[in-house]
XYZ file of C-alpha atoms in Angstrom:
750
model
C 0.000 0.000 0.000
C 2.927 2.356 0.646
C 3.700 2.298 -3.082
C 0.285 3.830 -3.751
C 1.464 7.200 -2.413
C 3.981 9.798 -3.568
C 5.109 12.253 -0.892
C 7.053 15.438 -1.625
C 8.179 18.589 0.184
C 9.424 21.812 -1.438
C 10.957 25.010 -0.120
C 12.090 28.275 -1.636
C 15.884 28.669 -1.839
C 15.916 31.492 0.731
C 13.690 33.125 3.337
C 14.127 36.279 5.377
C 14.215 35.888 9.129
C 10.991 37.228 10.590
C 8.876 36.240 7.590
C 6.810 33.053 7.274
C 8.822 30.057 6.099
C 6.103 28.412 4.041
C 6.843 24.932 2.742
C 4.790 23.070 0.141
C 3.702 19.511 0.926
C 2.330 17.188 -1.751
C 0.650 13.801 -1.441
C -0.411 11.962 -4.607
C -2.495 8.786 -4.941
C -0.751 6.532 -7.471
C -2.905 3.514 -6.669
C -6.030 1.998 -8.175
C -8.461 2.924 -5.385
C -9.511 5.891 -3.312
C -8.326 6.180 0.293
C -9.644 7.808 3.453
C -6.660 9.202 5.390
C -6.731 10.190 9.061
C -5.157 13.641 9.075
C -3.904 13.638 12.688
C -0.284 14.802 12.994
C 0.185 15.045 9.233
C 0.364 18.038 6.862
C -3.231 17.257 5.836
C -4.378 18.634 9.204
C -3.384 22.153 8.145
C -1.046 22.741 11.092
C 2.619 21.996 11.690
C 2.732 19.289 14.345
C 5.779 17.213 15.158
C 5.854 15.375 11.833
C 8.905 17.431 10.851
C 12.544 17.169 11.826
C 14.283 20.531 11.443
C 18.067 20.833 11.630
C 20.256 23.945 11.523
C 23.904 23.357 10.729
C 23.353 19.694 11.782
C 21.813 20.712 15.136
C 18.215 19.682 15.847
C 15.716 22.510 16.290
C 13.179 21.479 18.955
C 9.472 21.334 18.199
C 7.520 24.138 19.886
C 3.977 23.781 18.579
C 0.785 22.479 20.104
C 0.718 19.115 21.913
C -2.707 17.562 21.726
C -4.867 14.899 23.395
C -7.529 13.346 21.207
C -10.538 11.089 21.386
C -11.788 8.744 18.653
C -11.889 10.432 15.243
C -15.052 11.196 13.333
C -15.505 11.507 9.568
C -14.290 15.128 9.652
C -10.865 13.922 10.821
C -10.322 12.060 7.523
C -9.662 13.322 4.033
C -10.410 11.370 0.883
C -7.548 11.059 -1.597
C -8.953 9.873 -4.908
C -7.185 7.912 -7.635
C -4.718 10.192 -9.399
C -5.431 13.137 -7.092
C -2.708 15.247 -5.441
C -3.360 17.115 -2.200
C -1.202 20.227 -1.742
C -0.766 22.000 1.599
C 1.268 25.130 2.365
C 2.323 25.437 5.998
C 4.480 27.919 7.909
C 7.252 26.065 9.752
C 7.926 29.028 12.055
C 4.588 28.398 13.800
C 6.131 25.359 15.492
C 9.921 25.667 15.122
C 12.031 28.616 16.291
C 14.148 29.632 13.294
C 16.324 32.134 15.152
C 19.738 31.731 13.561
C 20.620 32.518 9.962
C 22.155 29.772 7.875
C 21.164 26.540 6.158
C 18.217 24.485 7.405
C 17.271 20.934 6.475
C 13.639 19.871 6.944
C 12.663 16.200 6.862
C 9.022 15.202 6.527
C 8.088 12.076 8.522
C 4.523 11.074 7.766
C 2.698 8.287 9.529
C -1.009 8.002 8.874
C -2.564 6.550 12.013
C -5.374 5.095 9.906
C -5.754 4.421 6.180
C -9.125 3.168 4.906
C -9.347 1.847 1.332
C -12.631 3.033 -0.179
C -14.361 -0.125 -1.392
C -17.976 -0.185 -2.558
C -20.877 2.144 -1.883
C -21.012 1.275 1.834
C -17.423 2.337 2.479
C -16.771 3.334 6.057
C -15.744 6.919 6.641
C -14.024 6.690 10.046
C -12.917 4.130 12.622
C -12.359 4.126 16.394
C -8.734 3.995 17.504
C -8.747 0.306 18.406
C -9.501 -0.503 14.741
C -6.879 1.760 13.184
C -4.525 0.326 10.580
C -1.683 2.741 10.085
C 0.869 3.359 7.375
C 4.302 5.028 7.492
C 5.695 6.636 4.342
C 9.361 7.001 3.498
C 10.817 10.324 4.706
C 11.538 13.147 2.247
C 13.696 16.238 2.812
C 14.370 19.729 1.525
C 16.803 22.554 2.383
C 16.707 26.343 2.455
C 18.801 29.259 3.666
C 17.577 31.760 6.264
C 18.883 35.278 5.696
C 20.050 37.361 8.713
C 17.705 40.305 8.142
C 14.661 40.790 10.361
C 13.664 39.550 13.814
C 12.828 35.918 14.401
C 9.122 35.054 14.546
C 7.665 33.736 17.788
C 6.383 30.173 17.699
C 2.920 29.288 18.951
C 4.583 27.875 22.067
C 6.478 31.099 22.733
C 3.318 33.146 22.323
C 1.354 30.875 24.669
C 4.031 31.006 27.374
C 4.419 34.753 27.079
C 0.818 35.812 26.708
C -1.100 33.204 28.714
C -4.865 32.811 28.388
C -6.976 35.610 27.000
C -8.567 38.080 29.425
C -12.058 36.843 28.571
C -11.163 33.169 29.002
C -13.006 30.991 31.503
C -10.122 29.873 33.688
C -9.478 27.534 36.589
C -6.295 28.554 38.425
C -4.884 26.121 40.982
C -2.247 27.452 43.347
C 0.682 25.280 44.466
C 1.097 23.658 47.855
C -2.571 23.888 48.799
C -5.202 21.344 49.576
C -6.402 19.402 46.579
C -9.176 21.313 44.777
C -12.023 18.969 45.769
C -11.529 20.004 49.400
C -12.400 23.582 48.488
C -15.535 23.004 46.476
C -18.173 22.037 49.012
C -21.113 24.446 49.086
C -19.681 26.446 46.161
C -21.762 26.810 42.999
C -19.344 26.425 40.103
C -19.723 27.595 36.511
C -20.446 24.843 33.952
C -17.460 22.612 33.317
C -15.410 23.709 36.318
C -16.310 20.782 38.586
C -15.308 18.230 35.941
C -11.940 19.938 35.467
C -11.304 20.139 39.213
C -12.125 16.449 39.593
C -9.938 15.442 36.644
C -7.006 17.423 38.040
C -7.580 15.933 41.476
C -7.692 12.370 40.167
C -4.685 12.880 37.905
C -2.654 14.041 40.919
C -3.811 11.113 43.032
C -3.129 8.423 40.443
C 0.208 9.917 39.415
C 1.177 9.809 43.098
C 0.047 6.183 43.214
C 1.982 5.363 40.033
C 5.184 6.880 41.385
C 4.748 5.001 44.662
C 4.161 1.748 42.799
C 7.211 2.224 40.595
C 9.272 2.949 43.707
C 7.927 0.027 45.719
C 7.988 -2.824 43.231
C 10.627 -5.212 44.439
C 11.609 -6.236 40.927
C 10.969 -4.765 37.527
C 10.732 -8.092 35.710
C 7.671 -9.232 37.689
C 5.871 -5.980 37.007
C 3.258 -6.865 34.383
C 1.788 -3.355 34.342
C 5.151 -1.795 33.538
C 5.810 -4.366 30.781
C 2.379 -3.789 29.279
C 3.007 -0.082 28.681
C 6.814 0.225 28.495
C 8.008 -3.146 27.208
C 10.929 -5.314 28.181
C 12.889 -4.499 31.280
C 15.786 -2.072 31.221
C 17.305 -0.470 34.310
C 17.826 2.873 32.603
C 14.406 2.901 30.925
C 12.653 1.967 34.163
C 14.321 4.944 35.844
C 13.388 7.181 32.913
C 9.736 6.183 33.184
C 9.712 6.736 36.930
C 11.428 10.125 36.578
C 8.998 11.258 33.881
C 6.063 10.297 36.082
C 7.600 12.259 38.950
C 8.412 15.208 36.674
C 4.824 15.395 35.466
C 3.498 15.338 39.017
C 5.992 17.993 40.156
C 4.953 20.271 37.284
C 1.333 19.995 38.426
C 2.329 21.264 41.869
C 3.110 24.708 40.413
C 0.517 27.411 39.938
C -1.244 26.119 36.867
C -4.222 27.143 34.773
C -6.956 25.343 32.869
C -8.399 27.482 30.080
C -11.973 26.301 29.469
C -12.624 28.439 26.388
C -9.650 27.961 24.052
C -9.738 29.201 20.460
C -8.136 26.217 18.686
C -10.189 23.072 19.300
C -10.732 20.441 16.646
C -13.746 18.137 16.766
C -11.747 15.311 18.368
C -9.327 17.403 20.444
C -9.874 17.057 24.193
C -6.962 19.189 25.477
C -3.792 20.832 24.281
C -0.771 22.628 25.700
C 2.808 23.621 24.824
C 6.179 22.598 26.197
C 7.008 24.695 29.258
C 3.487 26.070 29.565
C 1.584 26.487 32.827
C -1.749 26.221 30.980
C -3.737 23.274 29.649
C -6.515 24.216 27.248
C -9.739 22.246 27.741
C -11.878 21.616 24.646
C -15.556 20.599 24.427
C -14.664 16.987 23.559
C -13.031 16.683 27.002
C -16.467 16.544 28.611
C -17.486 13.552 26.480
C -14.820 11.406 28.170
C -15.656 9.285 31.221
C -14.434 10.585 34.562
C -12.462 7.396 35.284
C -11.284 4.250 33.539
C -9.478 4.200 30.213
C -9.579 7.172 27.833
C -10.726 9.229 30.804
C -10.743 12.899 31.692
C -8.042 12.483 34.322
C -5.943 10.494 31.830
C -6.202 13.349 29.336
C -5.040 15.784 32.029
C -2.043 13.595 32.905
C -1.274 13.268 29.184
C -1.142 17.033 28.684
C 0.948 17.887 31.739
C 3.495 15.273 30.640
C 3.813 17.388 27.481
C 4.100 20.686 29.334
C 6.704 19.640 31.914
C 10.082 20.692 30.535
C 11.964 17.875 32.266
C 9.503 15.300 30.870
C 8.783 16.508 27.311
C 6.734 13.580 25.998
C 5.712 13.284 22.346
C 2.586 12.098 20.546
C 4.093 9.182 18.662
C 0.864 7.159 18.671
C -2.604 7.584 20.177
C -4.891 5.060 21.858
C -4.502 1.942 23.979
C -3.910 -0.644 21.198
C -1.298 1.477 19.424
C 0.431 2.386 22.706
C 0.486 -1.239 23.830
C 1.934 -2.294 20.467
C 4.565 0.466 20.676
C 5.726 -0.919 24.032
C 6.416 -4.228 22.307
C 7.950 -2.957 19.085
C 9.937 0.008 20.414
C 10.124 0.353 24.227
C 12.322 3.447 23.990
C 9.651 5.270 21.988
C 6.987 4.012 24.393
C 8.930 5.672 27.213
C 8.634 8.955 25.260
C 4.969 8.633 24.221
C 2.402 10.557 26.280
C -0.406 8.037 25.815
C 1.736 5.261 27.305
C 1.980 7.269 30.520
C -1.714 8.127 30.678
C -2.567 4.489 29.864
C -0.294 3.269 32.666
C -1.934 5.627 35.161
C -5.454 4.763 34.004
C -4.797 1.026 34.105
C -3.355 1.325 37.597
C -6.513 3.133 38.707
C -8.554 0.123 37.584
C -6.249 -2.412 39.198
C -5.353 -0.740 42.480
C -7.777 -1.998 45.097
C -8.654 0.542 47.781
C -10.976 0.980 50.742
C -11.935 -2.666 51.406
C -14.702 -2.865 54.022
C -16.326 -5.889 55.685
C -20.049 -5.066 55.614
C -22.640 -6.287 58.130
C -24.297 -8.334 55.352
C -21.331 -10.699 55.393
C -19.812 -9.347 52.179
C -16.566 -7.503 51.553
C -16.671 -4.457 49.294
C -13.526 -3.191 47.616
C -13.102 -0.203 45.307
C -11.017 0.330 42.164
C -11.235 3.721 40.482
C -14.880 4.420 39.734
C -15.932 0.795 40.269
C -16.423 -1.574 43.168
C -16.458 -5.332 43.698
C -18.472 -7.439 46.117
C -16.598 -10.465 47.473
C -18.009 -13.539 49.175
C -15.628 -14.173 52.111
C -16.446 -17.897 52.230
C -15.488 -18.624 48.622
C -13.124 -15.650 48.359
C -14.634 -14.971 44.942
C -16.160 -11.899 43.400
C -19.927 -12.268 43.203
C -21.412 -12.583 39.691
C -22.194 -9.306 37.966
C -19.351 -7.291 39.467
C -17.646 -4.847 39.156
C -20.343 -2.187 39.138
C -20.015 1.614 39.007
C -19.944 3.362 42.393
C -22.657 5.740 41.201
C -25.592 5.246 41.622
C -25.069 2.205 43.834
C -23.550 4.101 46.804
C -25.861 7.130 47.128
C -23.961 10.300 47.928
C -20.495 8.742 47.800
C -17.770 10.009 45.484
C -18.200 8.237 42.182
C -14.694 8.334 40.779
C -12.230 7.418 43.557
C -12.174 6.268 47.186
C -8.844 6.275 49.048
C -9.721 4.442 52.265
C -12.704 3.077 54.139
C -13.490 1.661 57.562
C -16.627 0.313 59.273
C -17.116 1.798 62.754
C -18.965 0.096 65.630
C -21.728 2.733 65.486
C -23.464 1.440 62.356
C -21.564 3.869 60.170
C -18.830 3.474 57.601
C -16.307 6.227 56.988
C -14.782 6.783 53.566
C -11.795 9.038 52.934
C -10.532 10.854 49.869
C -7.716 13.385 49.937
C -8.475 15.848 52.753
C -12.147 14.924 53.119
C -14.290 12.132 54.508
C -17.894 10.979 54.272
C -20.024 9.145 56.802
C -22.131 6.396 55.281
C -25.199 5.170 57.149
C -25.372 1.400 56.729
C -29.043 1.117 57.738
C -30.338 3.695 55.246
C -27.647 2.801 52.671
C -26.614 6.351 51.854
C -24.214 9.121 52.870
C -25.442 11.160 55.817
C -26.492 14.742 55.179
C -23.828 17.440 55.445
C -20.895 15.488 54.042
C -18.122 15.603 52.901
C -16.273 17.279 55.766
C -12.565 18.033 56.262
C -10.622 15.294 58.062
C -8.451 17.737 59.972
C -11.302 19.320 61.932
C -13.137 16.165 62.960
C -10.505 13.431 63.482
C -8.254 14.761 66.281
C -4.606 13.997 65.643
C -5.130 12.244 62.308
C -3.421 13.367 59.126
C -5.611 15.995 57.554
C -4.626 15.747 53.916
C -4.634 12.048 52.964
C -5.341 8.565 54.299
C -4.099 5.561 52.319
C -5.745 2.729 54.280
C -7.695 2.142 57.491
C -8.774 -0.878 59.546
C -10.630 -1.469 62.828
C -8.803 -3.963 65.082
C -10.274 -6.199 67.794
C -8.843 -4.031 70.596
C -11.105 -1.011 70.311
C -8.587 0.721 68.090
C -8.470 1.698 64.438
C -5.228 1.878 62.490
C -4.640 4.403 59.730
C -1.791 4.126 57.200
C -0.071 6.685 55.028
C 3.205 6.225 53.153
C 5.640 4.588 55.635
C 3.747 5.526 58.817
C 0.647 4.536 60.752
C -1.504 5.982 63.541
C -3.538 4.234 66.213
C -6.938 5.800 66.804
C -8.847 5.219 70.041
C -12.474 4.731 69.022
C -13.928 5.378 72.501
C -11.839 8.512 73.095
C -12.290 9.596 69.463
C -8.701 10.711 68.983
C -5.249 9.485 67.989
C -3.319 7.876 70.834
C -0.226 9.717 72.126
C 3.097 8.935 70.468
C 1.831 8.564 66.906
C 2.553 8.464 64.020
C 5.065 5.629 64.069
C 6.933 3.870 61.278
C 5.320 0.722 59.870
C 8.698 -0.985 59.680
C 9.521 -2.654 62.967
C 5.988 -2.403 64.343
C 4.121 -4.693 61.941
C 6.364 -7.790 61.662
C 6.604 -9.062 58.105
C 4.578 -6.221 56.587
C 5.887 -3.949 53.877
C 7.381 -0.774 55.277
C 5.370 1.575 53.071
C 2.712 1.876 50.411
C -0.246 0.135 52.095
C -3.281 0.955 49.953
C -6.014 -1.202 51.503
C -6.707 -3.101 54.729
C -9.665 -5.175 55.911
C -10.361 -7.421 58.903
C -11.574 -10.844 57.743
C -13.603 -13.420 59.642
C -10.785 -15.986 59.677
C -8.565 -14.374 62.316
C -6.554 -12.470 59.755
C -6.353 -8.925 58.517
C -5.567 -8.578 54.836
C -3.442 -5.667 53.678
C -2.823 -4.787 50.032
C -0.073 -3.121 48.079
C 0.190 -3.042 44.302
C -0.790 -6.438 42.892
C 0.033 -8.269 46.132
C -1.528 -8.797 49.541
C -0.537 -10.272 52.891
C -2.527 -12.047 55.564
C -1.713 -10.643 59.008
C -2.291 -13.108 61.848
C -4.032 -11.021 64.515
C -3.331 -13.440 67.387
C 0.346 -13.915 66.497
C 0.722 -10.213 65.633
C 2.715 -10.847 62.497
C 2.310 -11.604 58.805
C 1.349 -15.253 58.353
C 3.724 -17.605 56.498
C 3.785 -17.803 52.679
C 2.942 -14.135 52.089
C 2.886 -11.882 50.098
C 0.732 -13.464 47.411
C -0.644 -12.229 44.093
C -4.137 -10.743 44.275
C -5.046 -11.897 40.765
C -4.378 -15.568 41.496
C -6.005 -15.746 44.907
C -8.973 -13.381 44.756
C -10.833 -14.685 41.684
C -12.486 -11.956 39.708
C -10.497 -8.953 40.892
C -9.071 -6.616 38.277
C -9.084 -8.924 35.291
C -8.663 -6.206 32.722
C -8.425 -8.580 29.784
C -9.899 -8.733 26.352
C -9.226 -11.197 23.534
C -9.196 -10.657 19.785
C -9.285 -14.242 18.518
C -9.502 -17.794 19.849
C -8.550 -20.769 17.670
C -8.855 -24.508 18.359
C -5.869 -26.267 16.790
C -5.153 -29.925 15.997
C -2.193 -30.290 18.393
C -4.118 -30.379 21.642
C -3.791 -26.628 22.114
C -6.054 -23.655 21.676
C -4.497 -20.333 20.728
C -5.691 -17.020 22.115
C -4.656 -13.718 20.558
C -4.742 -10.222 22.012
C -3.121 -7.248 20.377
C 0.240 -8.273 18.954
C 0.641 -11.313 21.243
C -0.720 -14.824 21.537
C -0.687 -17.664 24.028
C -1.101 -21.403 23.639
C -3.557 -23.090 26.020
C -3.164 -26.803 26.821
C -6.694 -28.198 26.670
C -5.984 -31.405 28.590
C -4.081 -29.607 31.358
C -6.521 -26.657 31.367
C -3.755 -24.086 31.597
C -1.458 -21.942 29.516
C 1.345 -23.989 27.970
C 3.939 -21.951 29.841
C 3.269 -18.981 32.154
C 5.958 -17.037 30.290
C 4.670 -18.231 26.904
C 3.340 -14.973 25.497
C 4.870 -14.466 22.088
C 4.405 -11.938 19.333
C 2.216 -13.000 16.431
C 4.692 -11.456 14.004
C 7.538 -13.887 13.413
C 5.673 -16.878 14.829
C 2.709 -17.052 12.454
C 4.424 -16.759 9.032
C 2.533 -14.477 6.695
C -0.025 -13.347 9.276
C -0.525 -9.711 10.270
C 0.860 -8.593 13.618
C -2.719 -8.183 14.921
C -6.034 -9.803 13.990
C -9.708 -9.016 14.537
C -10.944 -12.617 14.597
C -10.234 -16.134 13.402
C -12.120 -19.348 12.684
C -10.973 -22.929 11.900
C -12.616 -24.430 8.812
C -13.335 -28.117 8.056
C -10.820 -28.040 5.181
C -7.758 -27.933 7.431
C -7.496 -24.176 7.162
C -7.924 -21.299 9.582
C -9.307 -18.009 8.295
C -8.129 -14.837 10.003
C -9.834 -11.488 9.476
C -8.597 -7.947 9.920
C -10.451 -4.900 8.703
C -11.583 -5.537 5.132
C -9.200 -8.397 4.486
C -8.707 -12.038 5.369
C -5.942 -14.614 5.070
C -6.090 -18.394 4.822
C -3.787 -20.215 7.223
C -2.723 -23.766 6.389
C -2.552 -25.889 9.547
C -0.395 -28.589 7.935
C 2.372 -26.233 6.821
C 1.853 -23.677 9.598
C 1.844 -20.667 7.320
C -0.417 -18.381 5.307
C -1.224 -19.752 1.857
C 0.196 -17.872 -1.148
C -1.928 -15.109 -2.614
C -3.224 -13.697 0.647
C -4.463 -11.337 2.073
C -7.584 -10.907 -0.025
C -10.621 -8.653 0.379
C -13.590 -10.090 2.248
C -15.901 -8.491 -0.298
C -16.472 -10.862 -3.203
C -15.002 -13.886 -1.442
C -17.454 -14.398 1.443
C -20.875 -13.914 -0.193
C -23.241 -11.979 2.036
C -20.747 -11.418 4.865
C -19.874 -7.988 6.227
C -16.955 -6.688 4.194
C -15.260 -4.326 6.627
C -14.968 -5.956 10.077
C -15.580 -9.260 11.846
C -15.467 -9.185 15.656
C -15.710 -12.924 16.369
C -16.435 -16.201 14.599
C -17.189 -19.779 15.673
C -17.595 -23.021 13.749
C -20.626 -24.859 15.128
C -20.145 -28.642 15.425
C -23.747 -29.778 14.887
C -25.190 -28.088 11.815
C -22.476 -27.359 9.268
C -22.713 -23.644 9.925
C -20.306 -20.916 10.980
C -21.451 -17.914 12.975
C -19.923 -14.469 12.543
C -20.448 -11.615 14.990
C -20.116 -7.857 14.596
C -21.431 -5.331 17.079
C -24.868 -6.397 18.239
C -25.548 -8.607 15.206
C -24.561 -12.017 13.853
C -24.689 -13.907 10.551
C -25.033 -17.625 9.869
C -22.762 -18.889 7.102
C -23.546 -22.150 5.307
C -20.295 -24.002 4.730
C -21.676 -26.305 2.008
C -23.126 -23.510 -0.148
C -20.336 -21.089 0.846
C -22.571 -18.116 1.531
C -24.564 -16.376 4.244
C -28.006 -17.880 4.787
C -31.011 -15.749 3.799
C -32.486 -13.458 6.439
C -29.240 -12.401 8.081
C -27.900 -10.407 9.882
C -30.022 -10.813 13.016
C -29.613 -9.259 16.467
C -27.699 -11.363 19.003
C -30.575 -10.950 21.440
C -32.887 -12.903 21.680
C -31.347 -15.560 19.447
C -28.369 -16.362 21.716
C -29.998 -16.677 25.165
C -27.762 -15.338 27.904
C -25.067 -13.984 25.570
C -24.126 -10.310 25.691
C -26.513 -8.468 23.410
C -24.056 -5.746 22.393
C -21.287 -7.934 21.008
C -18.485 -10.388 21.753
C -14.711 -10.177 21.373
C -13.912 -13.817 20.589
C -15.432 -17.279 20.623
C -14.203 -20.869 20.570
C -15.906 -24.272 20.518
C -14.464 -26.790 22.997
C -14.674 -30.588 22.694
C -17.002 -30.851 25.714
C -20.185 -29.757 23.985
C -19.638 -26.168 25.031
C -18.696 -22.941 23.300
C -16.897 -20.186 25.171
C -17.439 -16.538 24.354
C -15.257 -13.707 25.655
C -15.939 -10.014 26.158
C -13.623 -7.656 27.998
C -12.499 -9.345 31.201
C -15.354 -11.873 31.268
C -16.479 -15.041 29.522
C -19.605 -17.189 29.274
C -20.019 -20.912 28.647
C -22.636 -21.708 26.023
C -24.307 -25.124 26.056
C -24.585 -26.175 22.411
C -27.283 -28.806 23.007
C -29.438 -26.588 25.232
C -28.731 -23.562 23.010
C -28.198 -21.115 25.860
C -25.591 -19.776 28.263
C -25.089 -21.999 31.303
C -26.240 -20.762 34.685
C -23.777 -18.774 36.777
C -22.150 -16.870 33.920
C -20.484 -14.517 33.067
C -17.341 -15.210 35.078
C -13.950 -13.429 35.067
C -11.339 -14.677 32.632
C -8.455 -14.096 35.021
C -9.127 -16.719 37.675
C -10.729 -19.343 35.444
C -8.361 -19.484 32.476
C -4.975 -19.658 34.190
C -2.414 -17.533 32.412
C -4.648 -16.015 29.748
C -4.749 -12.300 28.941
C -7.010 -10.827 31.557
C -4.907 -12.352 34.308
C -3.016 -9.644 36.115
C -0.379 -11.471 38.099
């Protein structure tokens, strides 16, 4: 496909300093089809982003233009390049590069289209979400020019933003350094539209960056850190330090006096925020408010993304956008991943979903534990998450913060107390809601307790409660309602066997133990012996089935060697069917290089009765020969014209049914039935998944596979269901989490 495009860049021989340095960019379609091109970070966007390398007398000139966060693109973010057409753009380089010194400049154009859509047929798609993008990098082209010494150098957009700041009429949120977090100041204040969301996003970004730095500091070994590997690739001592320092640099920058401009002049349809290197302002665009408060692609993640750009000692780039592309970058080029802003925001967001906080043992015999904006309900007897969880905090905990809980404790008075930053709420267990008049400041109502943050809390069997923060703890006398004299004390030396810092959750169980959590591990503390019990710490993911299984599969294939193969992103794992486990816990290999001829990622796959496996991606498919273990010659081919009646642009999941000679293909909330004998889709399809697949998710599946036990297994996100082929419905008790029930599969977190 790269050969279908001709890229060129032209410059005048000379320019005067102080005048626009306008370069001409050309892109021609030499191919035999039209293309839809995502314009992000390319000359087609009409702005000079960091797709240029500018050198003066062999010295690199740093980029000083806008640095942007984005959400999924819409049709307006693409341009159509028709057969034989040439798009010409003229852009002023001085908007984003400071051309201060006279002399010779070399400009190299580096174009990577994040998504390229071939236009096929009348129903051609016009845009795609980021997880479906299929990018293309063109060969670089260069040009040179001389800058004459006359005139005064032009200010870049970054220089103007740093010098001028927001406009006088801008709607601004200014946060001063070294003060309480903003949420502590907002009670009983009526805020203008949009301000509360920005305050909360800033607040959560600070909290989760703090947690990320603490986790990076506290992990005993980098190689057993699956979260780090997911977003920054293979271990390297220097890279690990770089990542940690960039996290810390971003957080330190946010502790200055900073501004959020809520009415910026330069917002594209899919731009959520933007800033400049060295700026104390992040500009908040309307698309920011369409993001969820927590989770992935969140408002607080966008805030963390932008401040990593602004911080001069961090200086991240926008190499790729989105979770799939960032995850793939960590595998293919860890050094670039350590420079890419979305890898940092993805790390922080993923941690927020996996860090368990505020566990509380409720009077109904259940344990509740929080993770970001969600919560789990655990059955203490089985130590399993109850079916149907996690659920969102709002509206299930009336009046409680809906996006983050730091600590929680159940008091003997029928109340539970929840803490976040410098505030707390009192939750009435009988009426199942927060009492009126909350939140309140901790400092005024908990004598002697830290007033700005609590990391974990637990009520002991001695009439005391213990509160943890960093490497210290306090003992609180419940009857006297104050901290005992002599506190705080260090954790180390006073809690035998316990980590010396970083406790993020604590709960008293009904088995004589208290369980304390840090990162992906937990310990059982023997209350009677007053020490950590033997054989701890242990991994949460392996021992608390259902907790933070943030999985997701792309394809599942039953093979003829006793293994099933599961694919996610650019990796795959082999699953031993007889042993019911992953072939090797470390056996997660890249698809590229191990599946000859196959793409590095797939959308779905299905084994066929002819000894072949068909893999689908976007509008194409390949035929894999099981006997030779490679893609057959002549592939990939377009789906259109080769699979009569089937969707031509995307297949989410596919399964070969063992009883009727049919294959079933799924996309979104629909499915099609394909007759293998006649080689075409049966009449009357597509149909909605519901009600024709009883018990299956009605809005789509990620992958499916038929086992040899009369069951089919379907996967979606971190969950799966077991479908009884004879009864034609999902078995009772499903969905269940992938992580604890498919040992070693993606979705397992330890």
